PDB file of C-alpha atoms in Angstrom:
ATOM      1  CA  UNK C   1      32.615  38.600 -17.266  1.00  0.00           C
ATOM      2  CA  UNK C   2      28.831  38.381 -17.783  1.00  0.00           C
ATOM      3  CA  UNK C   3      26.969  35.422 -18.554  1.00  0.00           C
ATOM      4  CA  UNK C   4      26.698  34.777 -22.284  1.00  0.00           C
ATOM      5  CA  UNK C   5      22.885  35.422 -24.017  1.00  0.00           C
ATOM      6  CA  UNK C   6      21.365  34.431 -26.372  1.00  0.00           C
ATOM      7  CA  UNK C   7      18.796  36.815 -26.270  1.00  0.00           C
ATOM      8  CA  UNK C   8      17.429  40.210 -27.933  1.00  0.00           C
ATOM      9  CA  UNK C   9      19.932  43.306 -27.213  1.00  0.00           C
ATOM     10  CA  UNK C  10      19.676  46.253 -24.979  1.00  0.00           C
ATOM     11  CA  UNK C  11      17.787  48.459 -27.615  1.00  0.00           C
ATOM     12  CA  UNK C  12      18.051  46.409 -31.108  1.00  0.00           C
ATOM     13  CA  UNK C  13      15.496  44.932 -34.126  1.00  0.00           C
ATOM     14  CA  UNK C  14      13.364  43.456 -32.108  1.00  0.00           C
ATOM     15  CA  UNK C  15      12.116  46.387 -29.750  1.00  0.00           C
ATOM     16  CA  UNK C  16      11.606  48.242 -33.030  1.00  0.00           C
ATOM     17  CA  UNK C  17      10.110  45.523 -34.751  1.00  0.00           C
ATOM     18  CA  UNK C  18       7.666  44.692 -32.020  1.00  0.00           C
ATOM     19  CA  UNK C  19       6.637  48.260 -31.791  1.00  0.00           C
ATOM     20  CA  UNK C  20       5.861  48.999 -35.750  1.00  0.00           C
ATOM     21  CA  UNK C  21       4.061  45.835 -35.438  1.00  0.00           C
ATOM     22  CA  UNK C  22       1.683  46.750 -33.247  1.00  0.00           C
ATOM     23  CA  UNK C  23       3.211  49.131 -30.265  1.00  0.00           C
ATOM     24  CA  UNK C  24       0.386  47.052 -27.670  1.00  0.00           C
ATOM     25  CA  UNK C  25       2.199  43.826 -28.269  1.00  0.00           C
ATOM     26  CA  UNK C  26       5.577  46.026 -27.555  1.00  0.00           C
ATOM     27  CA  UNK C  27       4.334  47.252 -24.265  1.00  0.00           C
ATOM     28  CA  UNK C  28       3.599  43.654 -23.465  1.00  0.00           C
ATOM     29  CA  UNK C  29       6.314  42.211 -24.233  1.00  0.00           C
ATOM     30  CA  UNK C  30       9.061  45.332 -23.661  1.00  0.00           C
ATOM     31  CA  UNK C  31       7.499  47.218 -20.488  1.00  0.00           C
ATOM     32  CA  UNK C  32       5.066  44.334 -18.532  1.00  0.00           C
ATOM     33  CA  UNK C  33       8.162  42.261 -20.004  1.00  0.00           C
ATOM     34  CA  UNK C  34       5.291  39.412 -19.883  1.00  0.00           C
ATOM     35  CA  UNK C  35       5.849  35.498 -21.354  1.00  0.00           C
ATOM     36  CA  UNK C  36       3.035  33.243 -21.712  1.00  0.00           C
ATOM     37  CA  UNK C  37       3.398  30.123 -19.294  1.00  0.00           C
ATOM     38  CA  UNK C  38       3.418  27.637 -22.148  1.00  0.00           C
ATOM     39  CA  UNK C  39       6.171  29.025 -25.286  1.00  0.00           C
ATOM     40  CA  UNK C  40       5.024  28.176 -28.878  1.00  0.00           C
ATOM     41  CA  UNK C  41       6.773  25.092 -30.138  1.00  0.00           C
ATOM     42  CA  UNK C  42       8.821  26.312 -32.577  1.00  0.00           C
ATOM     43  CA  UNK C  43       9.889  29.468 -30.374  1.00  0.00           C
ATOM     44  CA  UNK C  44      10.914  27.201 -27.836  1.00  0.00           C
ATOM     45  CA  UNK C  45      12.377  24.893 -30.479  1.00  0.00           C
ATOM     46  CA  UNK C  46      14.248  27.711 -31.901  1.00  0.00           C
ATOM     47  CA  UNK C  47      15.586  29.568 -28.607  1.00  0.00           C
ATOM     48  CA  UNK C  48      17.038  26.651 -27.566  1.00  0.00           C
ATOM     49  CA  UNK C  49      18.838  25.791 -30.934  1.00  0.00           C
ATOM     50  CA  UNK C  50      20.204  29.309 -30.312  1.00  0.00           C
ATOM     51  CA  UNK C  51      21.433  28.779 -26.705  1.00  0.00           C
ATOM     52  CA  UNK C  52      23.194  25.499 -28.024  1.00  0.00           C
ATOM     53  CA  UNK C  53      24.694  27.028 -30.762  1.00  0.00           C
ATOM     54  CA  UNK C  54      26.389  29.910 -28.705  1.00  0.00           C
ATOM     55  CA  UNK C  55      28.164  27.652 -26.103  1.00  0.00           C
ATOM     56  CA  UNK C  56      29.580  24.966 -29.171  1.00  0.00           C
ATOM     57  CA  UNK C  57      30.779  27.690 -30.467  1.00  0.00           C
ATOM     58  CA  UNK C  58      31.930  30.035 -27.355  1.00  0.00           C
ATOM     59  CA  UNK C  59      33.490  26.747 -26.538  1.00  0.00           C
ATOM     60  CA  UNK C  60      35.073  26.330 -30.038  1.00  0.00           C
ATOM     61  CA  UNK C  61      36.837  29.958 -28.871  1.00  0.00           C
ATOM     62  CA  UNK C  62      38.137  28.756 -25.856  1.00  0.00           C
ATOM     63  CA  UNK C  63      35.557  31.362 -23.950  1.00  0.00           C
ATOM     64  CA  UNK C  64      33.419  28.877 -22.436  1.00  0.00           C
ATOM     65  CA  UNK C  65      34.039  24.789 -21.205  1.00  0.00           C
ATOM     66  CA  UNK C  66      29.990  24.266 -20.722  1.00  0.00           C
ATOM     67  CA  UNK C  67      28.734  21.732 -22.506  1.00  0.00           C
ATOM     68  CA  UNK C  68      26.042  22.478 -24.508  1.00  0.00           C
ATOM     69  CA  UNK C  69      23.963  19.619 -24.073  1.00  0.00           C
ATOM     70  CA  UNK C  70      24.485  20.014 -20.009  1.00  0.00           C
ATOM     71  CA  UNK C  71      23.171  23.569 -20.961  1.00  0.00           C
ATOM     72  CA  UNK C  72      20.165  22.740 -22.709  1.00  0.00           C
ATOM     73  CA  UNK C  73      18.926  20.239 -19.633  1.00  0.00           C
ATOM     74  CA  UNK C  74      19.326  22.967 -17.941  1.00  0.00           C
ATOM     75  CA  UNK C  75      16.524  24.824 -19.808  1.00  0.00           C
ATOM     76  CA  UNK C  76      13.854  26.777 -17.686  1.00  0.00           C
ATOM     77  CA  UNK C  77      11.058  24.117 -16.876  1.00  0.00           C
ATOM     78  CA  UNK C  78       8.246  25.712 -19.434  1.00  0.00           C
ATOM     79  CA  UNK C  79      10.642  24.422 -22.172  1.00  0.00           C
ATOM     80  CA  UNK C  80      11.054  20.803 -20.638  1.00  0.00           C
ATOM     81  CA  UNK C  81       9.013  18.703 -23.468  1.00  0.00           C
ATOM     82  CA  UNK C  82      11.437  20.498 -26.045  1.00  0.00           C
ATOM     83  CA  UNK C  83      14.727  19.689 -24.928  1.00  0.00           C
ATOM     84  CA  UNK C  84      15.483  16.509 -26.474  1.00  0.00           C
ATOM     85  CA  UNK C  85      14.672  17.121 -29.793  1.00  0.00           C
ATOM     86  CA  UNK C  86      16.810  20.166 -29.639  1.00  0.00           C
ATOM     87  CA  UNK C  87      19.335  17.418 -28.342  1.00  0.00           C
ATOM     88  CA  UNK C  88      19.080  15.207 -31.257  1.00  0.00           C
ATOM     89  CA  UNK C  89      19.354  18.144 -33.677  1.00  0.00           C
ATOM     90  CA  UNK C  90      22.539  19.992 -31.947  1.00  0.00           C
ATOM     91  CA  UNK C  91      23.677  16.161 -31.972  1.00  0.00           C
ATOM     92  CA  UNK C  92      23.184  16.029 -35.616  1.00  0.00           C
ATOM     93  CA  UNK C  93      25.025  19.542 -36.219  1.00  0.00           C
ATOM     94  CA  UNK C  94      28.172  18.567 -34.584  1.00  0.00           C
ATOM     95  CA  UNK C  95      28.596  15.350 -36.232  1.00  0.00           C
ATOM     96  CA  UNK C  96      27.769  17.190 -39.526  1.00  0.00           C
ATOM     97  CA  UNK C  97      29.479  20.697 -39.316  1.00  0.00           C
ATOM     98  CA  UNK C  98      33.044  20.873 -38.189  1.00  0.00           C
ATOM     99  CA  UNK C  99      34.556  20.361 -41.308  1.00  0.00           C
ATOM    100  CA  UNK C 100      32.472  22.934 -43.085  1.00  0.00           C
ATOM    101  CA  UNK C 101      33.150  25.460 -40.497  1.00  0.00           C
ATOM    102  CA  UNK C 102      37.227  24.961 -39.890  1.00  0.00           C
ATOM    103  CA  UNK C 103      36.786  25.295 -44.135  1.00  0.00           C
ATOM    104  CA  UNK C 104      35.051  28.444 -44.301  1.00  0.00           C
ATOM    105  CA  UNK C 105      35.418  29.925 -41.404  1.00  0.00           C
ATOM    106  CA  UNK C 106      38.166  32.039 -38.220  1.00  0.00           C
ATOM    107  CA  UNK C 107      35.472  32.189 -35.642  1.00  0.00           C
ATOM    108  CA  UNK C 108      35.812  35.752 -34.285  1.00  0.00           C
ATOM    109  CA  UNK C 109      33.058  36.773 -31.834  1.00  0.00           C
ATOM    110  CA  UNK C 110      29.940  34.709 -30.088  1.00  0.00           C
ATOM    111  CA  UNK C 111      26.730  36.823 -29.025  1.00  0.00           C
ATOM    112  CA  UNK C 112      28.857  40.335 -29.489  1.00  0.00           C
ATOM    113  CA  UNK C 113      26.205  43.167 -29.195  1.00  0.00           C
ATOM    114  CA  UNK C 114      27.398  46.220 -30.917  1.00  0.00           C
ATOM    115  CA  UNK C 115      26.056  49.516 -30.651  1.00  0.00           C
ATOM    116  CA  UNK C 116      25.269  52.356 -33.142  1.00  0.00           C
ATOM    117  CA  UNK C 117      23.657  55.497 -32.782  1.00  0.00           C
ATOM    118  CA  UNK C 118      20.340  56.273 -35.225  1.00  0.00           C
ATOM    119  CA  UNK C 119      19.217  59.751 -34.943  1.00  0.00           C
ATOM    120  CA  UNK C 120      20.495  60.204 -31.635  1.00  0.00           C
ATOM    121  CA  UNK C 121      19.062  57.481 -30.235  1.00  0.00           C
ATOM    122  CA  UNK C 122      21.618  54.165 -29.152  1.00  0.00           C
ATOM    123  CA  UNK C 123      20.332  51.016 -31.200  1.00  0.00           C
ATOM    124  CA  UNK C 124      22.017  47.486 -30.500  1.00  0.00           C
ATOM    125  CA  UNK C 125      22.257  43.978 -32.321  1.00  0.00           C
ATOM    126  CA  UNK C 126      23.818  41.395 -31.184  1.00  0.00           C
ATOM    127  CA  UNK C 127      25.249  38.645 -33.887  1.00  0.00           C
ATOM    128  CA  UNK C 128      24.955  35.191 -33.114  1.00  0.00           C
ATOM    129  CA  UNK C 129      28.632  34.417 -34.547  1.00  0.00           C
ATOM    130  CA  UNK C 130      31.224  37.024 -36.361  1.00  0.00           C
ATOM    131  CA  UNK C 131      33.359  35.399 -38.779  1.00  0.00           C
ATOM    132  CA  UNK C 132      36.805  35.203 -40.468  1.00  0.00           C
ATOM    133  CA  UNK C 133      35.944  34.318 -44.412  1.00  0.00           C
ATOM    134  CA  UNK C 134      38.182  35.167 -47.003  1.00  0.00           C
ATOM    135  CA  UNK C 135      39.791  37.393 -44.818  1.00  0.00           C
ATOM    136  CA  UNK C 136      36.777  39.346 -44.216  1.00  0.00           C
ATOM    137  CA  UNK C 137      34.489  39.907 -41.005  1.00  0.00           C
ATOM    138  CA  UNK C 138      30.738  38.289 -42.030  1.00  0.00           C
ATOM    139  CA  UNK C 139      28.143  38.350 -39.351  1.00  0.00           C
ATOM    140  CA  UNK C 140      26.263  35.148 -39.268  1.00  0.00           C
ATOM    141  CA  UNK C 141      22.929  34.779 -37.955  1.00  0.00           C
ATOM    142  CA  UNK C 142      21.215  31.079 -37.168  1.00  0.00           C
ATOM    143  CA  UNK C 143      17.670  30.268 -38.096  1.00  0.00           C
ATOM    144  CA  UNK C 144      15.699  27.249 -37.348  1.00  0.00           C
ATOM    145  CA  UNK C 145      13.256  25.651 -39.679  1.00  0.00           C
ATOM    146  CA  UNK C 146      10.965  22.835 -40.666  1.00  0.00           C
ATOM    147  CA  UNK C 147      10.858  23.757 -44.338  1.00  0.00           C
ATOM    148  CA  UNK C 148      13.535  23.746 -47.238  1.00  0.00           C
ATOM    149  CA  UNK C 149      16.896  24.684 -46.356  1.00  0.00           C
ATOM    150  CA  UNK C 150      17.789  24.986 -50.653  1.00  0.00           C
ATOM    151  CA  UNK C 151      16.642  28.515 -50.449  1.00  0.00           C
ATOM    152  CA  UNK C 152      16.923  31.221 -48.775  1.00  0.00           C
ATOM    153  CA  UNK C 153      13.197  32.475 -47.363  1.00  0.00           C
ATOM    154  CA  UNK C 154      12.576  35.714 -49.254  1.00  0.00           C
ATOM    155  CA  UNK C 155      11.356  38.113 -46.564  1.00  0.00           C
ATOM    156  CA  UNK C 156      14.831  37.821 -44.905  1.00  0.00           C
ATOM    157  CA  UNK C 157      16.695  40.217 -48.418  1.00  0.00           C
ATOM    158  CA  UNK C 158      13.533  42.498 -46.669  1.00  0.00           C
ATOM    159  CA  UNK C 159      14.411  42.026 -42.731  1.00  0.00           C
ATOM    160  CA  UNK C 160      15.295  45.155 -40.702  1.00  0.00           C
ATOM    161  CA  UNK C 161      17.059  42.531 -38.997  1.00  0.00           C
ATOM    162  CA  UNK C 162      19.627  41.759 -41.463  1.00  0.00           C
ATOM    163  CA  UNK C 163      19.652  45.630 -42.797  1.00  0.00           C
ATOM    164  CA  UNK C 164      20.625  46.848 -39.326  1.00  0.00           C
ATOM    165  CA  UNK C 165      23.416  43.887 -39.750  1.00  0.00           C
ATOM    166  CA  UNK C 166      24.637  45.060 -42.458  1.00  0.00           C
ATOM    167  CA  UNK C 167      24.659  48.948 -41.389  1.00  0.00           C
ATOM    168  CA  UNK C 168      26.187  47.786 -37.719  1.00  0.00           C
ATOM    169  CA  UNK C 169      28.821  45.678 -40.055  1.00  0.00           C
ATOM    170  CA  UNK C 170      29.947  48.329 -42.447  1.00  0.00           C
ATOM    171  CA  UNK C 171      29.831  50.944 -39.880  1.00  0.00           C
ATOM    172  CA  UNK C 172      32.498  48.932 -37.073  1.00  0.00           C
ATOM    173  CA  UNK C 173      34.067  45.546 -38.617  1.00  0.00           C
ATOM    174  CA  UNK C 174      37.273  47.254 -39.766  1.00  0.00           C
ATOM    175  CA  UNK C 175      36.959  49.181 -35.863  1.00  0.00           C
ATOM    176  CA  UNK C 176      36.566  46.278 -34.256  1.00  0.00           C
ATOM    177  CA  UNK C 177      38.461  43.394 -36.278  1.00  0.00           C
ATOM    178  CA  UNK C 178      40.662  45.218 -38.258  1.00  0.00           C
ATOM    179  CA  UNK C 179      39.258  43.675 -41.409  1.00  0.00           C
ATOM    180  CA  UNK C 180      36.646  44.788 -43.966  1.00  0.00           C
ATOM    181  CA  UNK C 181      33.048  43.834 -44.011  1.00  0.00           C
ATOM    182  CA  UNK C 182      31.986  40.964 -46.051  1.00  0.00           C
ATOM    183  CA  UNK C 183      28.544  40.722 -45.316  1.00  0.00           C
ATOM    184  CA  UNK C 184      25.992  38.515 -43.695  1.00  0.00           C
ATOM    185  CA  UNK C 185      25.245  34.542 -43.933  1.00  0.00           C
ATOM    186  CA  UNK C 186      22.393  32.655 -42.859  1.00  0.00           C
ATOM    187  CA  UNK C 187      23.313  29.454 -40.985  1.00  0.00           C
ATOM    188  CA  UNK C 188      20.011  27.350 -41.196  1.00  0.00           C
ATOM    189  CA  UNK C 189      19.286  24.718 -39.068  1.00  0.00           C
ATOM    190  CA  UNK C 190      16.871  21.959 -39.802  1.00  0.00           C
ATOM    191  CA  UNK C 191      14.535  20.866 -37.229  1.00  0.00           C
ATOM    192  CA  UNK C 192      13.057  17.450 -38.791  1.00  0.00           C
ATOM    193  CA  UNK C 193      15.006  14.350 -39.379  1.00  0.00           C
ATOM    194  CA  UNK C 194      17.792  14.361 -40.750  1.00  0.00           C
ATOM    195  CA  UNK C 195      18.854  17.526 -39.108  1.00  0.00           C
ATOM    196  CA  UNK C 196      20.614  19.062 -42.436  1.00  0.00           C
ATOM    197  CA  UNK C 197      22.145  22.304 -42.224  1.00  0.00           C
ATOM    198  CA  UNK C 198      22.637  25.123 -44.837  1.00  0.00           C
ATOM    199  CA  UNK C 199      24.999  28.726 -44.586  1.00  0.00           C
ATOM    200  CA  UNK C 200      23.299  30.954 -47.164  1.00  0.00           C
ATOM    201  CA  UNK C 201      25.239  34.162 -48.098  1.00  0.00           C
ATOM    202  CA  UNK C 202      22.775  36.919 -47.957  1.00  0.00           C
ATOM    203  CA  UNK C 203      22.123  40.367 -50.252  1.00  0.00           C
ATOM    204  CA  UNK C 204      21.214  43.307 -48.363  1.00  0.00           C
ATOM    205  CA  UNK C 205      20.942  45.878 -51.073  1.00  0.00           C
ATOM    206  CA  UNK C 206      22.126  49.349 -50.409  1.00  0.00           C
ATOM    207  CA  UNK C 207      18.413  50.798 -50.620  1.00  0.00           C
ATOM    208  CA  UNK C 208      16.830  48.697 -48.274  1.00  0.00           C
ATOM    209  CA  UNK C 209      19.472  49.654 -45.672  1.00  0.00           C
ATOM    210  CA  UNK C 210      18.696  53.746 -46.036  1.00  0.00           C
ATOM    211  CA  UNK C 211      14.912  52.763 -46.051  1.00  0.00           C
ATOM    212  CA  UNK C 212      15.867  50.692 -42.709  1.00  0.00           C
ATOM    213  CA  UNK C 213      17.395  53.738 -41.270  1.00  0.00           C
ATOM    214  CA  UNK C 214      14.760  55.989 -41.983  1.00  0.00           C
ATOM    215  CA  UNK C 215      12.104  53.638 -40.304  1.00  0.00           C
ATOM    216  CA  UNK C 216      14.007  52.962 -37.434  1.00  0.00           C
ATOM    217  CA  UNK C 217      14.012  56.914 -36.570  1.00  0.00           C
ATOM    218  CA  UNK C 218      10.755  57.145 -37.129  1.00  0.00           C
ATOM    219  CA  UNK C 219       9.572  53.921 -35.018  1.00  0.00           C
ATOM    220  CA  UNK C 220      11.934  55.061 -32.614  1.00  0.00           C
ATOM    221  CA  UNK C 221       9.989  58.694 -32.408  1.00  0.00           C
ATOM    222  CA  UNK C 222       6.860  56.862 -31.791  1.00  0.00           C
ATOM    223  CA  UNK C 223       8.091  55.032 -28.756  1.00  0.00           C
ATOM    224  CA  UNK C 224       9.299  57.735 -27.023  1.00  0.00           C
ATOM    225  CA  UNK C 225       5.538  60.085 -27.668  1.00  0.00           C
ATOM    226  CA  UNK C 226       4.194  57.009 -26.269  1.00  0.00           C
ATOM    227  CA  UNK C 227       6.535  56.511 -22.952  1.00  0.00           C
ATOM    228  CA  UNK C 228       3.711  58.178 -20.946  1.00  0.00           C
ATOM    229  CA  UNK C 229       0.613  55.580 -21.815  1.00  0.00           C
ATOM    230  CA  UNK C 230      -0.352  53.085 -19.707  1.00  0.00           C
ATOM    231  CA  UNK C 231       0.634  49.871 -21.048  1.00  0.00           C
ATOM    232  CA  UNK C 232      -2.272  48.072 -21.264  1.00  0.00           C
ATOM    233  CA  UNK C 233      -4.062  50.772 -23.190  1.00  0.00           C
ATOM    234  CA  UNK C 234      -1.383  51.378 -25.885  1.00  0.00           C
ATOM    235  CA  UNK C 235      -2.241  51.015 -29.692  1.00  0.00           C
ATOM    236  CA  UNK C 236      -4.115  48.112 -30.275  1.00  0.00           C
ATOM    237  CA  UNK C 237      -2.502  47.942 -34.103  1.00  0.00           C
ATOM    238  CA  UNK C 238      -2.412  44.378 -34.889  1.00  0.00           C
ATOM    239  CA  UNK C 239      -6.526  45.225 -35.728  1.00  0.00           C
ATOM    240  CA  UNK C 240      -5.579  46.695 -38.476  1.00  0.00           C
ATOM    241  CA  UNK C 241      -2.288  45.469 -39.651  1.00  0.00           C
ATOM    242  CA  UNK C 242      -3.210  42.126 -39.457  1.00  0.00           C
ATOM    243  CA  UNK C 243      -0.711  41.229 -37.200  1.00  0.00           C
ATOM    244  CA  UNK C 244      -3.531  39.305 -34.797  1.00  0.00           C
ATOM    245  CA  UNK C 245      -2.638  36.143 -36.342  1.00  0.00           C
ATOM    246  CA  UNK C 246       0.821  35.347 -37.284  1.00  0.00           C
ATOM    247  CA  UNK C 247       2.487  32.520 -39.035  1.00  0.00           C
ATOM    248  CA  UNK C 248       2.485  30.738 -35.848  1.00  0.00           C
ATOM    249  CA  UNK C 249      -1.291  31.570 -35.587  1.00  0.00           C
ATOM    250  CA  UNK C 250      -3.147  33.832 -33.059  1.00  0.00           C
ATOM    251  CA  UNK C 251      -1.168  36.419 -31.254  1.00  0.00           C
ATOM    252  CA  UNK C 252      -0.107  34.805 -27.974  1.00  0.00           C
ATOM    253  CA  UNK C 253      -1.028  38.365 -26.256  1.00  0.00           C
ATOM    254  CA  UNK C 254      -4.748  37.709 -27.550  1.00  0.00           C
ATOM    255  CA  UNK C 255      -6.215  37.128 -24.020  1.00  0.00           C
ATOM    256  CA  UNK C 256      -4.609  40.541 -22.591  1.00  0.00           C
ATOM    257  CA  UNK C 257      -6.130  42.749 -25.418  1.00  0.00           C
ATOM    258  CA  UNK C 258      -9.791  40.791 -24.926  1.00  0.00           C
ATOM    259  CA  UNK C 259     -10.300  39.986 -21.475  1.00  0.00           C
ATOM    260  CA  UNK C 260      -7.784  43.084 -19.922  1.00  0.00           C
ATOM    261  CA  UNK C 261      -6.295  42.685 -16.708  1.00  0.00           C
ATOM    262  CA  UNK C 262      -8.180  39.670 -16.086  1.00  0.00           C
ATOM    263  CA  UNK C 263      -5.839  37.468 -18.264  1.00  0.00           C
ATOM    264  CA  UNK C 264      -2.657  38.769 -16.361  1.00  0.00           C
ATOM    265  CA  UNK C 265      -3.221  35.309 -15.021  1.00  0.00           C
ATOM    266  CA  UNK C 266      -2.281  33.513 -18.132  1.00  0.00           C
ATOM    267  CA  UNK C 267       1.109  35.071 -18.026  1.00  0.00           C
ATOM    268  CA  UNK C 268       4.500  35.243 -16.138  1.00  0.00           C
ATOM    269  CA  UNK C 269       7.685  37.865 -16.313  1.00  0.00           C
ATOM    270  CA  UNK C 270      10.292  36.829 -17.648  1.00  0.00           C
ATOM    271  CA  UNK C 271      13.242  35.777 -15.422  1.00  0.00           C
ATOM    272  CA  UNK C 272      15.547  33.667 -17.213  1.00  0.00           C
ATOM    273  CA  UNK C 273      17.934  33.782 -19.671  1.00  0.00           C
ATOM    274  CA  UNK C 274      15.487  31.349 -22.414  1.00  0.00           C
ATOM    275  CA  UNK C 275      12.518  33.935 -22.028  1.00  0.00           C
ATOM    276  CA  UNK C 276      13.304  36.061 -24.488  1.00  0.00           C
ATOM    277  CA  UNK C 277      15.165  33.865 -26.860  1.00  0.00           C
ATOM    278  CA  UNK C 278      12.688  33.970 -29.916  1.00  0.00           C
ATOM    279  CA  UNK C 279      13.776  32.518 -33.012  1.00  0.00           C
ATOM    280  CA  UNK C 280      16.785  34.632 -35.169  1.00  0.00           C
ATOM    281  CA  UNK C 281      16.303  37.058 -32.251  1.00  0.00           C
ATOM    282  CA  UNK C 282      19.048  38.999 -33.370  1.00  0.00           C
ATOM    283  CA  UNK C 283      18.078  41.793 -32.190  1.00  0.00           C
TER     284      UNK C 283
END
């Protein structure tokens, strides 16, 4: 059996995302496959919030007997200084959460990547956990945060993240689980003291799904016309889209697009399984 991830899928959200975005950042990240040396805090925060979150619960369904605490210290060494607070707040879940989930929920799947076809192409997701509620299948998808956990952020009713869920969902639960598909849920974590936590049932109207398929084929198009550029001279769209600065600031591929290959330096390929962990990757 492989080793569990965490991670972004074969050919999912993210690749798209990361390409619409701005397709330099996408050759970057997707082709160099390039990291910077020192993660953003709360991307390191989050991935490894994810990677304890899939072995409690891979252990929960008798697929794994790793410990996830063990697992975390095990971390690559770029996300050392992060480690123990991600600790104290996967301490704080399991003294909080068993109840809640044995109430709600017949955990199904951990990190299951399914696979779809959009025009012609193969896209993936892979669900953090796939659920049992009310005898339906529900995809669940865990998200970090230092804000309010009382509501749901609003871009997420907007994500192609959670409209490819719900296509994926509708397309293979009964397939796969024998059950209908009841949708997806948002299992937020808090990352300041006291460590709450909060499953939100999310609406993915019809509408935004067909407008998810039709920008997926056409992002999709776009990467392949652009398979023959040289990937440091793809699109450099983030100066117009804005995407240059994020809500975790300046785009940490900033020195590649100013300096060129000069600011390789700055940089490392990714190699381990934390790498490409980013927050509510599922992708």
């Amino acid at each position: 059996m492989s080793q569990p991830s965490a991670g972004p899928s074969t050919r999912g959200f993210h690749r798209l995302a990361l390409f619409a975005t701005c397709p330099q950042k996408f050759a970057y990240h997707q082709l160099l496959r390039l990291e910077p040396i020192a993660p953003r805090p709360q991307l390191a925060l989050g991935s490894l919030i994810h990677i304890a979150l899939m072995y409690h619960y891979l252990r929960q369904l008798g697929r794994s007997d790793l410990d996830p605490i063990e697992m975390l210290k095990k971390a690559p060494p770029r996300f050392a200084s992060h480690v123990q607070p991600a600790v104290e707040i996967y301490k704080a879940y399991v003294e909080h959460r068993p109840h809640e989930d044995s109430r709600r929920w017949t955990i199904l799947d951990v990190e299951r990547e399914f696979e779809i076809t959009i025009a012609g192409e193969l896209y993936t997701q892979r669900v953090d956990l796939v659920v049992l509620e009310s005898n339906s299948v529900v995809f669940v998808d865990h998200k970090s945060t230092a804000g309010s956990l009382k509501t749901l952020s609003p871009e997420w009713s907007m994500s192609g993240q959670f409209a490819g869920y719900q296509v994926i969902g509708k397309a293979l639960a009964e397939q796969v689980y024998g059950r209908p598909f009841g949708g997806v849920a948002v299992n937020v974590v808090g990352t300041t003291a006291p460590y709450e936590t909060k499953i939100h049932k999310l609406e993915v109207r019809t509408e935004i799904e067909r407008h998810f398929l039709g920008a997926a084929r056409q992002t999709q198009l776009e990467i392949t016309r652009s398979e023959k550029l040289d990937p440091l001279d793809y699109e450099k769209r983030g100066l117009v889209s804005g995407a240059c600065m994020g809500r975790y600031g300046v785009c940490e591929y900033e020195p590649l697009c100013k300096y060129g290959r000069g600011a390789l330096v700055e940089f490392q390929n990714s190699i381990d399984d934390a790498t490409f962990v980013a927050q509510g990757s599922g992708a």
